[in-house]
């Protein structure tokens, strides 16, 4: 899928890519080794997506949307829950008893989060925020995803400015670890 456009279009494209990876996990039998590959890929995508949302989307929601503080706070809680599940899943092999349970929890949590963002938050932001600001946010989110971490870090800050300062360095370390271990790559 093509990336580009305003922040909402960018994030919806991410959502479709994550759902495609979920479908690949669900299509394989329990214990299949490729389930771990797809779980790692979905974790990498979700962490980058979340870091970008936390750095740029949620501050914009706070600024432009009526009741935006409560909306952003709920989204951050959803992210924290998903990030802890991803952290637990990261330590599982596809044959582990907990793998299927954690993968199912993650898919359920993320699907509910996506439904809420696309059905509630995005329409409200689109209505409240000028199009040029949405386009600028799209550019910022794309740039943030390029340097964002690829592994879950539940204890990391999730609000500016600390998250914007720490994410690129953490991302560099994560990408180096991924490259050295082959994480997220098929053999």
Short mmCIF file of C-alpha atoms in Angstrom, two decimals:
data_model
loop_
_atom_site.label_atom_id
_atom_site.label_comp_id
_atom_site.label_asym_id
_atom_site.label_seq_id
_atom_site.Cartn_x
_atom_site.Cartn_y
_atom_site.Cartn_z
CA UNK A 1 0.00 0.00 0.00
CA UNK A 2 1.16 3.49 -0.69
CA UNK A 3 2.04 5.87 2.06
CA UNK A 4 1.58 9.57 1.78
CA UNK A 5 -1.00 12.27 2.18
CA UNK A 6 -2.41 13.66 5.36
CA UNK A 7 -1.93 12.13 8.79
CA UNK A 8 -5.26 10.31 8.73
CA UNK A 9 -4.60 8.68 5.35
CA UNK A 10 -1.11 7.68 6.51
CA UNK A 11 -2.32 6.07 9.70
CA UNK A 12 -5.25 4.29 8.01
CA UNK A 13 -2.74 2.79 5.55
CA UNK A 14 -0.74 1.55 8.55
CA UNK A 15 -3.91 0.04 10.01
CA UNK A 16 -4.57 -1.93 6.80
CA UNK A 17 -0.98 -3.22 6.75
CA UNK A 18 -1.27 -4.39 10.36
CA UNK A 19 -4.59 -6.12 9.62
CA UNK A 20 -2.93 -7.89 6.66
CA UNK A 21 -0.22 -9.21 9.00
CA UNK A 22 -2.87 -10.32 11.50
CA UNK A 23 -4.52 -12.25 8.68
CA UNK A 24 -1.24 -14.02 7.92
CA UNK A 25 -0.88 -15.03 11.58
CA UNK A 26 -4.47 -16.29 11.71
CA UNK A 27 -4.09 -18.26 8.47
CA UNK A 28 -1.28 -20.40 9.89
CA UNK A 29 -1.78 -23.32 12.27
CA UNK A 30 -0.88 -22.96 15.92
CA UNK A 31 2.84 -23.53 16.50
CA UNK A 32 3.88 -22.74 12.89
CA UNK A 33 7.26 -20.96 12.94
CA UNK A 34 6.14 -18.22 10.53
CA UNK A 35 3.62 -17.03 13.13
CA UNK A 36 6.61 -15.64 15.05
CA UNK A 37 7.95 -13.93 11.91
CA UNK A 38 4.60 -12.20 11.34
CA UNK A 39 4.22 -11.38 15.04
CA UNK A 40 7.65 -9.71 14.97
CA UNK A 41 6.72 -7.81 11.80
CA UNK A 42 3.42 -6.63 13.27
CA UNK A 43 5.19 -5.57 16.48
CA UNK A 44 7.74 -3.57 14.49
CA UNK A 45 4.97 -1.82 12.56
CA UNK A 46 2.83 -1.18 15.62
CA UNK A 47 5.69 0.25 17.68
CA UNK A 48 6.71 2.66 14.91
CA UNK A 49 3.08 3.63 14.36
CA UNK A 50 2.47 4.19 18.08
CA UNK A 51 5.60 6.28 18.58
CA UNK A 52 4.59 8.52 15.66
CA UNK A 53 1.04 8.89 16.98
CA UNK A 54 2.29 9.74 20.46
CA UNK A 55 4.72 12.33 19.12
CA UNK A 56 2.40 14.10 16.68
CA UNK A 57 -1.18 12.83 16.42
CA UNK A 58 -2.21 12.98 20.06
CA UNK A 59 -0.76 16.44 20.69
CA UNK A 60 -2.78 17.63 17.65
CA UNK A 61 -5.90 15.96 19.06
CA UNK A 62 -5.31 17.76 22.38
CA UNK A 63 -4.91 21.07 20.54
CA UNK A 64 -7.70 20.91 17.97
CA UNK A 65 -10.45 18.53 19.13
CA UNK A 66 -13.01 19.40 21.79
CA UNK A 67 -12.43 16.98 24.66
CA UNK A 68 -9.11 16.09 23.05
CA UNK A 69 -7.24 15.60 26.31
CA UNK A 70 -9.55 12.76 27.37
CA UNK A 71 -9.42 11.21 23.88
CA UNK A 72 -5.61 11.35 23.75
CA UNK A 73 -5.29 9.99 27.29
CA UNK A 74 -7.49 7.00 26.39
CA UNK A 75 -5.45 6.32 23.25
CA UNK A 76 -2.25 6.40 25.32
CA UNK A 77 -3.77 3.87 27.74
CA UNK A 78 -4.62 1.64 24.78
CA UNK A 79 -1.03 1.94 23.55
CA UNK A 80 0.36 1.03 26.98
CA UNK A 81 -1.80 -2.09 27.12
CA UNK A 82 -0.81 -3.17 23.61
CA UNK A 83 2.86 -2.43 24.24
CA UNK A 84 2.92 -4.66 27.31
CA UNK A 85 1.27 -7.48 25.35
CA UNK A 86 3.87 -7.02 22.57
CA UNK A 87 6.67 -7.12 25.14
CA UNK A 88 5.31 -10.39 26.56
CA UNK A 89 4.80 -11.82 23.06
CA UNK A 90 8.35 -10.87 22.05
CA UNK A 91 9.70 -13.47 24.50
CA UNK A 92 7.53 -16.33 23.18
CA UNK A 93 8.27 -18.90 20.53
CA UNK A 94 5.33 -19.87 18.29
CA UNK A 95 5.11 -23.25 20.02
CA UNK A 96 4.87 -21.74 23.53
CA UNK A 97 1.53 -22.14 25.27
CA UNK A 98 1.27 -18.36 25.75
CA UNK A 99 1.97 -17.41 22.13
CA UNK A 100 -1.55 -17.97 20.79
CA UNK A 101 -3.16 -16.36 23.84
CA UNK A 102 -0.96 -13.25 23.63
CA UNK A 103 -1.30 -12.97 19.84
CA UNK A 104 -5.07 -13.17 20.22
CA UNK A 105 -5.05 -10.53 22.95
CA UNK A 106 -2.91 -8.24 20.80
CA UNK A 107 -5.15 -8.64 17.76
CA UNK A 108 -8.26 -7.96 19.83
CA UNK A 109 -6.74 -4.89 21.50
CA UNK A 110 -5.41 -3.43 18.24
CA UNK A 111 -8.61 -4.09 16.30
CA UNK A 112 -10.64 -2.27 18.98
CA UNK A 113 -8.12 0.59 18.96
CA UNK A 114 -8.29 0.88 15.15
CA UNK A 115 -12.10 0.85 15.19
CA UNK A 116 -12.11 3.63 17.79
CA UNK A 117 -9.57 5.77 15.94
CA UNK A 118 -11.21 5.37 12.55
CA UNK A 119 -14.78 5.68 13.82
CA UNK A 120 -14.33 8.40 16.43
CA UNK A 121 -10.97 10.14 16.67
CA UNK A 122 -10.11 10.55 12.97
CA UNK A 123 -13.50 12.02 11.94
CA UNK A 124 -13.34 14.48 14.83
CA UNK A 125 -9.78 15.49 13.98
CA UNK A 126 -10.60 15.84 10.27
CA UNK A 127 -13.48 18.18 11.16
CA UNK A 128 -11.53 20.26 13.70
CA UNK A 129 -8.08 20.53 12.12
CA UNK A 130 -7.22 22.54 8.99
CA UNK A 131 -6.20 20.43 5.98
CA UNK A 132 -2.75 22.03 5.75
CA UNK A 133 -2.10 21.05 9.37
CA UNK A 134 -3.26 17.47 8.63
CA UNK A 135 -0.90 17.34 5.65
CA UNK A 136 2.00 18.66 7.72
CA UNK A 137 1.24 16.09 10.42
CA UNK A 138 1.33 13.37 7.76
CA UNK A 139 4.87 14.41 6.83
CA UNK A 140 5.95 14.49 10.48
CA UNK A 141 4.46 11.06 11.18
CA UNK A 142 6.23 9.53 8.15
CA UNK A 143 9.56 11.02 9.29
CA UNK A 144 9.02 9.85 12.88
CA UNK A 145 8.32 6.28 11.77
CA UNK A 146 11.67 6.16 9.94
CA UNK A 147 13.65 6.72 13.16
CA UNK A 148 11.21 5.22 15.68
CA UNK A 149 11.97 2.17 17.80
CA UNK A 150 10.91 -1.23 16.45
CA UNK A 151 10.66 -3.05 19.76
CA UNK A 152 8.25 -2.46 22.63
CA UNK A 153 9.60 -0.29 25.46
CA UNK A 154 6.71 -0.10 27.96
CA UNK A 155 8.64 2.11 30.38
CA UNK A 156 9.59 4.71 27.74
CA UNK A 157 7.93 8.15 27.88
CA UNK A 158 4.83 8.49 25.68
CA UNK A 159 4.39 12.27 25.69
CA UNK A 160 6.40 15.15 24.21
CA UNK A 161 9.05 16.35 24.63
CA UNK A 162 10.73 13.32 26.24
CA UNK A 163 9.38 10.82 23.69
CA UNK A 164 10.60 12.94 20.77
CA UNK A 165 14.07 13.19 22.30
CA UNK A 166 14.52 9.53 23.19
CA UNK A 167 12.77 7.70 20.34
CA UNK A 168 15.39 8.25 17.58
CA UNK A 169 18.26 6.89 19.70
CA UNK A 170 16.20 3.95 20.90
CA UNK A 171 15.10 3.35 17.32
CA UNK A 172 18.67 3.26 16.09
CA UNK A 173 19.59 0.63 18.71
CA UNK A 174 16.47 -1.42 17.90
CA UNK A 175 17.14 -1.39 14.16
CA UNK A 176 20.75 -2.45 14.76
CA UNK A 177 19.57 -5.33 16.98
CA UNK A 178 16.99 -6.30 14.32
CA UNK A 179 19.64 -6.28 11.58
CA UNK A 180 22.06 -8.37 13.60
CA UNK A 181 19.45 -10.92 14.69
CA UNK A 182 17.45 -11.03 11.44
CA UNK A 183 14.28 -10.22 13.40
CA UNK A 184 11.27 -9.68 11.17
CA UNK A 185 12.98 -11.15 8.09
CA UNK A 186 12.06 -14.43 6.47
CA UNK A 187 14.87 -16.88 5.88
#
